[in-house]
Amino acid sequence: MRVLIGNSASQVAKIAAENVLAGLTAHGSGNTPVLGLATGSSPLGLYRELAQAVREGKADFSAARGFALDEYIGIRATHQQSYRQTLISEVCNVIGLPEHFLFTPQGLGETIEEIEAAAANYDQAIAAAGGIQVQILGIGANGHLGFNEPGSALRSRTRIKRLAAKTRQDNARFFEGLERVPTHCVTQGLGTILEAGRLVLVATGAGKAEAIAAAVEGPLSASCPGSVLQLHPDAVVVLDEAAATGLKLRDYYDDAAAGLSNMQLHLD
Ligand code: F6R
């Protein structure tokens, strides 16, 4: 795992975007980038940096595929707070990813079985697109990844999950009262997330410090779903100073941040 710490919000966004673009090069095949997309405040700066890369001719998402991490159950895809609408306005319209190439889990159905079947099909759709090359992630203050709340199976697939009470409270600001917040969602599973070529997780602010310390340095445990990053061979965690305060190995991360560029190949 690479842990990279920026000293401002704009530096965090730049570092994250560089690592997304490099990940698409490293794990891409052909001209069709396949991105996994998180909603939430953490990756907004990263999306703006990707848009800047498009303007500078360094990236092109006009033929890309985007797979959302999660979607609420019980609200229409056209609902203003659906993750589909959020991703259209915060990602598609920003980086130039066509709406018809954005895939989101099906959160509305006549029966639970219909939603369950659609969730299984979502994993198949990811596989049919050749797999997610770079998955963009945030992390919840409780350590959740996607909507894999604490207690989620570490090898889970895309499926229905109950939202934690804390998550519903955190998201109530987007709805007209807590009772209007969906109780359930469909989320990529932790096993699904681990299949992406590269994971790029962004976390900022003191409120994330505990979750980051548990995810990056704590034991691998369903109690902190973010700890599955430790199983991934190409995970990049981009933090600001406040989110990094709980890390014990900070000096090592700073030494290693330059990657292989300052390696001494011949010492004798
Ligand atoms: C978003 C998602 C969540 C968020 C997490 C952090 O699609 O699945 O896991 O990444 O709740 O949210 P923010 O970035 O708003 O703090």
PDB file of C-alpha atoms and ligand atoms in Angstrom:
ATOM      1  CA  MET A   1       0.000   0.000   0.000  1.00  0.00           C
ATOM      2  CA  ARG A   2       1.238   3.502  -0.770  1.00  0.00           C
ATOM      3  CA  VAL A   3       0.257   6.244   1.661  1.00  0.00           C
ATOM      4  CA  LEU A   4       0.683   9.741   0.233  1.00  0.00           C
ATOM      5  CA  ILE A   5       0.064  12.831   2.339  1.00  0.00           C
ATOM      6  CA  GLY A   6      -0.645  16.241   0.840  1.00  0.00           C
ATOM      7  CA  ASN A   7      -0.416  19.504   2.730  1.00  0.00           C
ATOM      8  CA  SER A   8      -3.506  21.120   1.215  1.00  0.00           C
ATOM      9  CA  ALA A   9      -6.822  20.090  -0.278  1.00  0.00           C
ATOM     10  CA  SER A  10      -5.612  20.993  -3.751  1.00  0.00           C
ATOM     11  CA  GLN A  11      -2.421  18.960  -3.348  1.00  0.00           C
ATOM     12  CA  VAL A  12      -4.447  15.954  -2.150  1.00  0.00           C
ATOM     13  CA  ALA A  13      -6.671  16.262  -5.227  1.00  0.00           C
ATOM     14  CA  LYS A  14      -3.671  16.558  -7.566  1.00  0.00           C
ATOM     15  CA  ILE A  15      -1.851  13.561  -6.063  1.00  0.00           C
ATOM     16  CA  ALA A  16      -5.024  11.475  -6.219  1.00  0.00           C
ATOM     17  CA  ALA A  17      -5.703  12.418  -9.855  1.00  0.00           C
ATOM     18  CA  GLU A  18      -2.110  11.626 -10.875  1.00  0.00           C
ATOM     19  CA  ASN A  19      -2.477   8.202  -9.300  1.00  0.00           C
ATOM     20  CA  VAL A  20      -5.806   7.574 -11.019  1.00  0.00           C
ATOM     21  CA  LEU A  21      -4.346   8.465 -14.433  1.00  0.00           C
ATOM     22  CA  ALA A  22      -1.205   6.399 -13.827  1.00  0.00           C
ATOM     23  CA  GLY A  23      -3.417   3.512 -12.676  1.00  0.00           C
ATOM     24  CA  LEU A  24      -5.445   3.678 -15.896  1.00  0.00           C
ATOM     25  CA  THR A  25      -2.209   3.449 -17.863  1.00  0.00           C
ATOM     26  CA  ALA A  26      -0.881   0.587 -15.749  1.00  0.00           C
ATOM     27  CA  HIS A  27      -4.090  -1.441 -15.671  1.00  0.00           C
ATOM     28  CA  GLY A  28      -5.802  -0.315 -18.866  1.00  0.00           C
ATOM     29  CA  SER A  29      -5.999  -2.172 -22.101  1.00  0.00           C
ATOM     30  CA  GLY A  30      -6.944  -0.214 -25.190  1.00  0.00           C
ATOM     31  CA  ASN A  31      -8.741   3.108 -25.305  1.00  0.00           C
ATOM     32  CA  THR A  32     -11.585   2.395 -22.927  1.00  0.00           C
ATOM     33  CA  PRO A  33     -10.808   3.476 -19.376  1.00  0.00           C
ATOM     34  CA  VAL A  34     -12.978   1.668 -16.828  1.00  0.00           C
ATOM     35  CA  LEU A  35     -13.387   3.670 -13.624  1.00  0.00           C
ATOM     36  CA  GLY A  36     -15.082   2.786 -10.357  1.00  0.00           C
ATOM     37  CA  LEU A  37     -16.752   5.916  -8.997  1.00  0.00           C
ATOM     38  CA  ALA A  38     -17.410   6.975  -5.420  1.00  0.00           C
ATOM     39  CA  THR A  39     -19.857   9.701  -4.459  1.00  0.00           C
ATOM     40  CA  GLY A  40     -19.365  11.888  -1.386  1.00  0.00           C
ATOM     41  CA  SER A  41     -17.242  14.924  -0.671  1.00  0.00           C
ATOM     42  CA  SER A  42     -13.819  13.213  -0.538  1.00  0.00           C
ATOM     43  CA  PRO A  43     -13.216  12.708  -4.287  1.00  0.00           C
ATOM     44  CA  LEU A  44     -14.739  15.976  -5.547  1.00  0.00           C
ATOM     45  CA  GLY A  45     -11.365  17.706  -5.887  1.00  0.00           C
ATOM     46  CA  LEU A  46      -9.972  14.626  -7.615  1.00  0.00           C
ATOM     47  CA  TYR A  47     -12.787  14.747 -10.194  1.00  0.00           C
ATOM     48  CA  ARG A  48     -12.031  18.428 -10.806  1.00  0.00           C
ATOM     49  CA  GLU A  49      -8.370  17.544 -11.385  1.00  0.00           C
ATOM     50  CA  LEU A  50      -9.382  14.835 -13.859  1.00  0.00           C
ATOM     51  CA  ALA A  51     -11.452  17.469 -15.674  1.00  0.00           C
ATOM     52  CA  GLN A  52      -8.376  19.691 -15.813  1.00  0.00           C
ATOM     53  CA  ALA A  53      -6.386  16.804 -17.300  1.00  0.00           C
ATOM     54  CA  VAL A  54      -9.077  16.440 -19.971  1.00  0.00           C
ATOM     55  CA  ARG A  55      -8.849  20.171 -20.787  1.00  0.00           C
ATOM     56  CA  GLU A  56      -5.072  19.854 -21.089  1.00  0.00           C
ATOM     57  CA  GLY A  57      -5.435  16.888 -23.446  1.00  0.00           C
ATOM     58  CA  LYS A  58      -3.845  14.472 -20.952  1.00  0.00           C
ATOM     59  CA  ALA A  59      -6.993  12.372 -20.454  1.00  0.00           C
ATOM     60  CA  ASP A  60     -10.165  11.561 -22.338  1.00  0.00           C
ATOM     61  CA  PHE A  61     -13.222   9.944 -20.778  1.00  0.00           C
ATOM     62  CA  SER A  62     -15.544  10.259 -23.766  1.00  0.00           C
ATOM     63  CA  ALA A  63     -15.378   6.496 -24.333  1.00  0.00           C
ATOM     64  CA  ALA A  64     -14.835   5.536 -20.689  1.00  0.00           C
ATOM     65  CA  ARG A  65     -17.102   3.324 -18.628  1.00  0.00           C
ATOM     66  CA  GLY A  66     -17.986   4.343 -15.074  1.00  0.00           C
ATOM     67  CA  PHE A  67     -19.309   1.939 -12.450  1.00  0.00           C
ATOM     68  CA  ALA A  68     -20.797   3.434  -9.289  1.00  0.00           C
ATOM     69  CA  LEU A  69     -19.847   1.951  -5.962  1.00  0.00           C
ATOM     70  CA  ASP A  70     -23.355   1.999  -4.611  1.00  0.00           C
ATOM     71  CA  GLU A  71     -26.960   3.151  -4.890  1.00  0.00           C
ATOM     72  CA  TYR A  72     -29.814   3.669  -2.461  1.00  0.00           C
ATOM     73  CA  ILE A  73     -32.784   1.309  -2.489  1.00  0.00           C
ATOM     74  CA  GLY A  74     -36.260   2.758  -2.772  1.00  0.00           C
ATOM     75  CA  ILE A  75     -35.647   5.969  -4.655  1.00  0.00           C
ATOM     76  CA  ARG A  76     -35.868   6.423  -8.405  1.00  0.00           C
ATOM     77  CA  ALA A  77     -32.712   6.743 -10.484  1.00  0.00           C
ATOM     78  CA  THR A  78     -34.047  10.204 -11.403  1.00  0.00           C
ATOM     79  CA  HIS A  79     -34.389  11.277  -7.727  1.00  0.00           C
ATOM     80  CA  GLN A  80     -32.113  14.218  -7.014  1.00  0.00           C
ATOM     81  CA  GLN A  81     -30.365  12.331  -4.188  1.00  0.00           C
ATOM     82  CA  SER A  82     -29.916   9.065  -6.062  1.00  0.00           C
ATOM     83  CA  TYR A  83     -26.259   8.272  -6.541  1.00  0.00           C
ATOM     84  CA  ARG A  84     -26.934   8.064 -10.272  1.00  0.00           C
ATOM     85  CA  GLN A  85     -27.987  11.732 -10.372  1.00  0.00           C
ATOM     86  CA  THR A  86     -25.146  12.699  -8.050  1.00  0.00           C
ATOM     87  CA  LEU A  87     -22.580  11.021 -10.288  1.00  0.00           C
ATOM     88  CA  ILE A  88     -24.097  12.574 -13.411  1.00  0.00           C
ATOM     89  CA  SER A  89     -23.708  16.074 -11.995  1.00  0.00           C
ATOM     90  CA  GLU A  90     -20.478  15.580 -10.013  1.00  0.00           C
ATOM     91  CA  VAL A  91     -18.579  13.271 -12.378  1.00  0.00           C
ATOM     92  CA  CYS A  92     -20.113  12.778 -15.842  1.00  0.00           C
ATOM     93  CA  ASN A  93     -20.732  16.472 -16.433  1.00  0.00           C
ATOM     94  CA  VAL A  94     -17.338  17.354 -14.968  1.00  0.00           C
ATOM     95  CA  ILE A  95     -14.958  14.899 -16.664  1.00  0.00           C
ATOM     96  CA  GLY A  96     -16.960  14.319 -19.849  1.00  0.00           C
ATOM     97  CA  LEU A  97     -17.993  10.731 -19.200  1.00  0.00           C
ATOM     98  CA  PRO A  98     -21.176  10.152 -21.238  1.00  0.00           C
ATOM     99  CA  GLU A  99     -24.234   9.422 -19.099  1.00  0.00           C
ATOM    100  CA  HIS A 100     -25.021   6.302 -21.137  1.00  0.00           C
ATOM    101  CA  PHE A 101     -21.628   4.868 -20.130  1.00  0.00           C
ATOM    102  CA  LEU A 102     -22.394   5.351 -16.409  1.00  0.00           C
ATOM    103  CA  PHE A 103     -23.573   2.172 -14.696  1.00  0.00           C
ATOM    104  CA  THR A 104     -25.217   2.245 -11.287  1.00  0.00           C
ATOM    105  CA  PRO A 105     -26.644  -0.610  -9.206  1.00  0.00           C
ATOM    106  CA  GLN A 106     -30.413  -1.014  -9.540  1.00  0.00           C
ATOM    107  CA  GLY A 107     -32.020   0.352  -6.399  1.00  0.00           C
ATOM    108  CA  LEU A 108     -35.647   0.115  -7.406  1.00  0.00           C
ATOM    109  CA  GLY A 109     -37.646  -3.027  -8.041  1.00  0.00           C
ATOM    110  CA  GLU A 110     -40.982  -4.698  -7.473  1.00  0.00           C
ATOM    111  CA  THR A 111     -39.450  -7.389  -5.277  1.00  0.00           C
ATOM    112  CA  ILE A 112     -36.355  -7.961  -3.167  1.00  0.00           C
ATOM    113  CA  GLU A 113     -35.470 -10.874  -5.463  1.00  0.00           C
ATOM    114  CA  GLU A 114     -35.466  -8.564  -8.468  1.00  0.00           C
ATOM    115  CA  ILE A 115     -32.991  -6.216  -6.765  1.00  0.00           C
ATOM    116  CA  GLU A 116     -30.847  -9.149  -5.626  1.00  0.00           C
ATOM    117  CA  ALA A 117     -30.702 -10.541  -9.157  1.00  0.00           C
ATOM    118  CA  ALA A 118     -29.812  -7.116 -10.564  1.00  0.00           C
ATOM    119  CA  ALA A 119     -27.007  -6.830  -7.981  1.00  0.00           C
ATOM    120  CA  ALA A 120     -25.501 -10.120  -9.155  1.00  0.00           C
ATOM    121  CA  ASN A 121     -25.802  -8.900 -12.758  1.00  0.00           C
ATOM    122  CA  TYR A 122     -23.898  -5.746 -11.792  1.00  0.00           C
ATOM    123  CA  ASP A 123     -20.797  -7.795 -10.956  1.00  0.00           C
ATOM    124  CA  GLN A 124     -21.204  -9.528 -14.317  1.00  0.00           C
ATOM    125  CA  ALA A 125     -21.462  -6.185 -16.097  1.00  0.00           C
ATOM    126  CA  ILE A 126     -18.192  -5.081 -14.464  1.00  0.00           C
ATOM    127  CA  ALA A 127     -16.538  -8.299 -15.625  1.00  0.00           C
ATOM    128  CA  ALA A 128     -17.993  -7.889 -19.132  1.00  0.00           C
ATOM    129  CA  ALA A 129     -16.415  -4.421 -19.339  1.00  0.00           C
ATOM    130  CA  GLY A 130     -13.054  -6.067 -18.641  1.00  0.00           C
ATOM    131  CA  GLY A 131     -13.007  -5.216 -14.931  1.00  0.00           C
ATOM    132  CA  ILE A 132     -12.568  -1.883 -13.174  1.00  0.00           C
ATOM    133  CA  GLN A 133      -9.097  -0.523 -13.882  1.00  0.00           C
ATOM    134  CA  VAL A 134      -9.088   2.110 -11.134  1.00  0.00           C
ATOM    135  CA  GLN A 135     -11.581   2.232  -8.292  1.00  0.00           C
ATOM    136  CA  ILE A 136     -11.944   5.628  -6.598  1.00  0.00           C
ATOM    137  CA  LEU A 137     -12.923   5.372  -2.927  1.00  0.00           C
ATOM    138  CA  GLY A 138     -13.757   7.431   0.124  1.00  0.00           C
ATOM    139  CA  ILE A 139     -14.050   5.977   3.621  1.00  0.00           C
ATOM    140  CA  GLY A 140     -16.732   6.456   6.249  1.00  0.00           C
ATOM    141  CA  ALA A 141     -15.876   7.679   9.747  1.00  0.00           C
ATOM    142  CA  ASN A 142     -16.914   4.163  10.826  1.00  0.00           C
ATOM    143  CA  GLY A 143     -14.516   2.582   8.331  1.00  0.00           C
ATOM    144  CA  HIS A 144     -17.111   1.702   5.707  1.00  0.00           C
ATOM    145  CA  LEU A 145     -16.017   1.260   2.106  1.00  0.00           C
ATOM    146  CA  GLY A 146     -18.795   1.763  -0.402  1.00  0.00           C
ATOM    147  CA  PHE A 147     -21.738   0.922   1.823  1.00  0.00           C
ATOM    148  CA  ASN A 148     -19.996  -2.108   3.270  1.00  0.00           C
ATOM    149  CA  GLU A 149     -20.711  -1.219   6.855  1.00  0.00           C
ATOM    150  CA  PRO A 150     -18.684  -2.686   9.760  1.00  0.00           C
ATOM    151  CA  GLY A 151     -19.375  -6.416   9.930  1.00  0.00           C
ATOM    152  CA  SER A 152     -19.423  -6.850   6.136  1.00  0.00           C
ATOM    153  CA  ALA A 153     -17.910 -10.042   4.759  1.00  0.00           C
ATOM    154  CA  LEU A 154     -14.424  -9.385   3.468  1.00  0.00           C
ATOM    155  CA  ARG A 155     -15.093 -11.305   0.230  1.00  0.00           C
ATOM    156  CA  SER A 156     -18.637 -10.032  -0.326  1.00  0.00           C
ATOM    157  CA  ARG A 157     -20.092  -9.379  -3.777  1.00  0.00           C
ATOM    158  CA  THR A 158     -22.445  -6.615  -4.925  1.00  0.00           C
ATOM    159  CA  ARG A 159     -25.563  -7.047  -2.812  1.00  0.00           C
ATOM    160  CA  ILE A 160     -28.197  -5.423  -0.630  1.00  0.00           C
ATOM    161  CA  LYS A 161     -26.962  -3.959   2.658  1.00  0.00           C
ATOM    162  CA  ARG A 162     -28.676  -2.297   5.584  1.00  0.00           C
ATOM    163  CA  LEU A 163     -27.288   1.196   6.168  1.00  0.00           C
ATOM    164  CA  ALA A 164     -25.771   1.805   9.608  1.00  0.00           C
ATOM    165  CA  ALA A 165     -27.707   4.236  11.813  1.00  0.00           C
ATOM    166  CA  LYS A 166     -24.672   6.577  11.788  1.00  0.00           C
ATOM    167  CA  THR A 167     -24.530   6.555   7.972  1.00  0.00           C
ATOM    168  CA  ARG A 168     -28.238   7.413   7.752  1.00  0.00           C
ATOM    169  CA  GLN A 169     -27.771  10.266  10.237  1.00  0.00           C
ATOM    170  CA  ASP A 170     -24.731  11.549   8.310  1.00  0.00           C
ATOM    171  CA  ASN A 171     -26.726  11.526   5.057  1.00  0.00           C
ATOM    172  CA  ALA A 172     -29.958  12.952   6.508  1.00  0.00           C
ATOM    173  CA  ARG A 173     -28.809  16.453   5.523  1.00  0.00           C
ATOM    174  CA  PHE A 174     -29.458  15.528   1.893  1.00  0.00           C
ATOM    175  CA  PHE A 175     -33.058  14.397   2.549  1.00  0.00           C
ATOM    176  CA  GLU A 176     -36.102  15.975   4.144  1.00  0.00           C
ATOM    177  CA  GLY A 177     -35.607  14.385   7.548  1.00  0.00           C
ATOM    178  CA  LEU A 178     -34.127  11.124   8.800  1.00  0.00           C
ATOM    179  CA  GLU A 179     -37.267   9.144   8.022  1.00  0.00           C
ATOM    180  CA  ARG A 180     -36.843   9.985   4.299  1.00  0.00           C
ATOM    181  CA  VAL A 181     -33.303   8.537   4.216  1.00  0.00           C
ATOM    182  CA  PRO A 182     -33.269   5.095   2.599  1.00  0.00           C
ATOM    183  CA  THR A 183     -32.732   2.224   5.030  1.00  0.00           C
ATOM    184  CA  HIS A 184     -30.989  -0.048   2.535  1.00  0.00           C
ATOM    185  CA  CYS A 185     -28.691   0.188  -0.448  1.00  0.00           C
ATOM    186  CA  VAL A 186     -26.999  -1.937  -3.075  1.00  0.00           C
ATOM    187  CA  THR A 187     -23.231  -1.753  -2.798  1.00  0.00           C
ATOM    188  CA  GLN A 188     -20.295  -3.292  -4.561  1.00  0.00           C
ATOM    189  CA  GLY A 189     -18.971  -5.936  -2.192  1.00  0.00           C
ATOM    190  CA  LEU A 190     -15.544  -5.808  -0.610  1.00  0.00           C
ATOM    191  CA  GLY A 191     -14.565  -8.762  -2.817  1.00  0.00           C
ATOM    192  CA  THR A 192     -15.818  -6.850  -5.870  1.00  0.00           C
ATOM    193  CA  ILE A 193     -13.809  -3.765  -4.887  1.00  0.00           C
ATOM    194  CA  LEU A 194     -10.669  -5.862  -4.387  1.00  0.00           C
ATOM    195  CA  GLU A 195     -10.835  -7.045  -8.005  1.00  0.00           C
ATOM    196  CA  ALA A 196     -10.138  -3.549  -9.393  1.00  0.00           C
ATOM    197  CA  GLY A 197      -6.667  -3.067 -10.861  1.00  0.00           C
ATOM    198  CA  ARG A 198      -5.837  -0.154  -8.562  1.00  0.00           C
ATOM    199  CA  LEU A 199      -7.646   1.371  -5.592  1.00  0.00           C
ATOM    200  CA  VAL A 200      -7.268   5.100  -4.956  1.00  0.00           C
ATOM    201  CA  LEU A 201      -8.785   6.141  -1.620  1.00  0.00           C
ATOM    202  CA  VAL A 202      -9.056   9.808  -0.651  1.00  0.00           C
ATOM    203  CA  ALA A 203      -9.676  10.925   2.939  1.00  0.00           C
ATOM    204  CA  THR A 204      -9.435  14.388   4.455  1.00  0.00           C
ATOM    205  CA  GLY A 205     -10.181  15.921   7.834  1.00  0.00           C
ATOM    206  CA  ALA A 206      -9.733  14.891  11.444  1.00  0.00           C
ATOM    207  CA  GLY A 207     -13.043  13.041  11.393  1.00  0.00           C
ATOM    208  CA  LYS A 208     -11.429  10.365   9.199  1.00  0.00           C
ATOM    209  CA  ALA A 209      -8.196   9.939  11.219  1.00  0.00           C
ATOM    210  CA  GLU A 210      -9.418   7.037  13.335  1.00  0.00           C
ATOM    211  CA  ALA A 211     -10.897   5.143  10.375  1.00  0.00           C
ATOM    212  CA  ILE A 212      -7.707   5.681   8.356  1.00  0.00           C
ATOM    213  CA  ALA A 213      -5.466   4.436  11.173  1.00  0.00           C
ATOM    214  CA  ALA A 214      -7.639   1.314  11.489  1.00  0.00           C
ATOM    215  CA  ALA A 215      -7.815   0.734   7.732  1.00  0.00           C
ATOM    216  CA  VAL A 216      -4.128   1.293   6.995  1.00  0.00           C
ATOM    217  CA  GLU A 217      -2.419  -0.036  10.135  1.00  0.00           C
ATOM    218  CA  GLY A 218      -5.038  -1.889  12.125  1.00  0.00           C
ATOM    219  CA  PRO A 219      -5.733  -5.595  11.911  1.00  0.00           C
ATOM    220  CA  LEU A 220      -7.534  -6.922   8.832  1.00  0.00           C
ATOM    221  CA  SER A 221     -11.045  -7.095  10.194  1.00  0.00           C
ATOM    222  CA  ALA A 222     -14.684  -6.881   9.176  1.00  0.00           C
ATOM    223  CA  SER A 223     -14.980  -4.345  12.012  1.00  0.00           C
ATOM    224  CA  CYS A 224     -13.133  -1.927   9.741  1.00  0.00           C
ATOM    225  CA  PRO A 225     -14.126  -2.748   6.142  1.00  0.00           C
ATOM    226  CA  GLY A 226     -11.496  -0.278   4.897  1.00  0.00           C
ATOM    227  CA  SER A 227      -8.809  -2.650   6.194  1.00  0.00           C
ATOM    228  CA  VAL A 228      -9.309  -4.797   3.058  1.00  0.00           C
ATOM    229  CA  LEU A 229      -7.022  -2.290   1.349  1.00  0.00           C
ATOM    230  CA  GLN A 230      -4.211  -4.212   3.031  1.00  0.00           C
ATOM    231  CA  LEU A 231      -5.056  -7.210   0.824  1.00  0.00           C
ATOM    232  CA  HIS A 232      -4.784  -5.268  -2.424  1.00  0.00           C
ATOM    233  CA  PRO A 233      -1.507  -5.315  -4.383  1.00  0.00           C
ATOM    234  CA  ASP A 234      -1.961  -1.780  -5.786  1.00  0.00           C
ATOM    235  CA  ALA A 235      -3.759   0.377  -3.230  1.00  0.00           C
ATOM    236  CA  VAL A 236      -2.974   4.097  -2.940  1.00  0.00           C
ATOM    237  CA  VAL A 237      -4.251   6.106   0.036  1.00  0.00           C
ATOM    238  CA  VAL A 238      -4.156   9.888  -0.355  1.00  0.00           C
ATOM    239  CA  LEU A 239      -4.626  11.931   2.813  1.00  0.00           C
ATOM    240  CA  ASP A 240      -4.355  15.426   4.177  1.00  0.00           C
ATOM    241  CA  GLU A 241      -2.422  16.073   7.382  1.00  0.00           C
ATOM    242  CA  ALA A 242      -5.547  15.914   9.559  1.00  0.00           C
ATOM    243  CA  ALA A 243      -6.625  12.506   8.277  1.00  0.00           C
ATOM    244  CA  ALA A 244      -3.067  11.187   8.736  1.00  0.00           C
ATOM    245  CA  THR A 245      -2.704  12.081  12.431  1.00  0.00           C
ATOM    246  CA  GLY A 246      -3.407   8.555  13.739  1.00  0.00           C
ATOM    247  CA  LEU A 247      -0.724   6.849  11.601  1.00  0.00           C
ATOM    248  CA  LYS A 248       2.242   5.362  13.468  1.00  0.00           C
ATOM    249  CA  LEU A 249       4.367   4.674  10.398  1.00  0.00           C
ATOM    250  CA  ARG A 250       4.187   8.210   9.052  1.00  0.00           C
ATOM    251  CA  ASP A 251       7.999   8.577   8.703  1.00  0.00           C
ATOM    252  CA  TYR A 252       8.170   5.476   6.563  1.00  0.00           C
ATOM    253  CA  TYR A 253       5.340   6.644   4.307  1.00  0.00           C
ATOM    254  CA  ASP A 254       7.129   9.958   3.787  1.00  0.00           C
ATOM    255  CA  ASP A 255      10.406   8.177   2.942  1.00  0.00           C
ATOM    256  CA  ALA A 256       8.637   5.840   0.529  1.00  0.00           C
ATOM    257  CA  ALA A 257       6.489   8.532  -1.112  1.00  0.00           C
ATOM    258  CA  ALA A 258       9.012   9.177  -3.864  1.00  0.00           C
ATOM    259  CA  GLY A 259       8.465   5.611  -5.062  1.00  0.00           C
ATOM    260  CA  LEU A 260      11.439   4.119  -6.877  1.00  0.00           C
ATOM    261  CA  SER A 261      12.726   7.421  -8.213  1.00  0.00           C
ATOM    262  CA  ASN A 262      15.400   7.869  -5.520  1.00  0.00           C
ATOM    263  CA  MET A 263      16.522   4.241  -5.352  1.00  0.00           C
ATOM    264  CA  GLN A 264      20.293   3.794  -5.211  1.00  0.00           C
ATOM    265  CA  LEU A 265      20.934   1.027  -7.707  1.00  0.00           C
ATOM    266  CA  HIS A 266      24.738   0.759  -7.276  1.00  0.00           C
ATOM    267  CA  LEU A 267      26.103   1.155  -3.784  1.00  0.00           C
ATOM    268  CA  ASP A 268      29.495  -0.514  -4.243  1.00  0.00           C
TER     269      ASP A 268
HETATM  270  C1  F6R B   1     -19.700   6.808  -1.658  1.00  0.00           C
HETATM  271  C2  F6R B   1     -19.533   5.785  -0.654  1.00  0.00           C
HETATM  272  C3  F6R B   1     -19.088   6.071   0.738  1.00  0.00           C
HETATM  273  C4  F6R B   1     -18.274   7.356   0.911  1.00  0.00           C
HETATM  274  C5  F6R B   1     -17.965   7.587   2.385  1.00  0.00           C
HETATM  275  C6  F6R B   1     -17.229   8.884   2.606  1.00  0.00           C
HETATM  276  O1  F6R B   1     -20.148   6.271  -2.878  1.00  0.00           O
HETATM  277  O2  F6R B   1     -19.769   4.690  -0.965  1.00  0.00           O
HETATM  278  O3  F6R B   1     -18.321   4.977   1.191  1.00  0.00           O
HETATM  279  O4  F6R B   1     -17.108   7.273   0.167  1.00  0.00           O
HETATM  280  O5  F6R B   1     -19.161   7.599   3.122  1.00  0.00           O
HETATM  281  O6  F6R B   1     -18.067   9.953   2.287  1.00  0.00           O
HETATM  282  P1  F6R B   1     -17.496  11.443   2.242  1.00  0.00           P
HETATM  283  O7  F6R B   1     -16.475  11.451   1.147  1.00  0.00           O
HETATM  284  O8  F6R B   1     -18.677  12.292   1.899  1.00  0.00           O
HETATM  285  O9  F6R B   1     -16.903  11.705   3.576  1.00  0.00           O
END
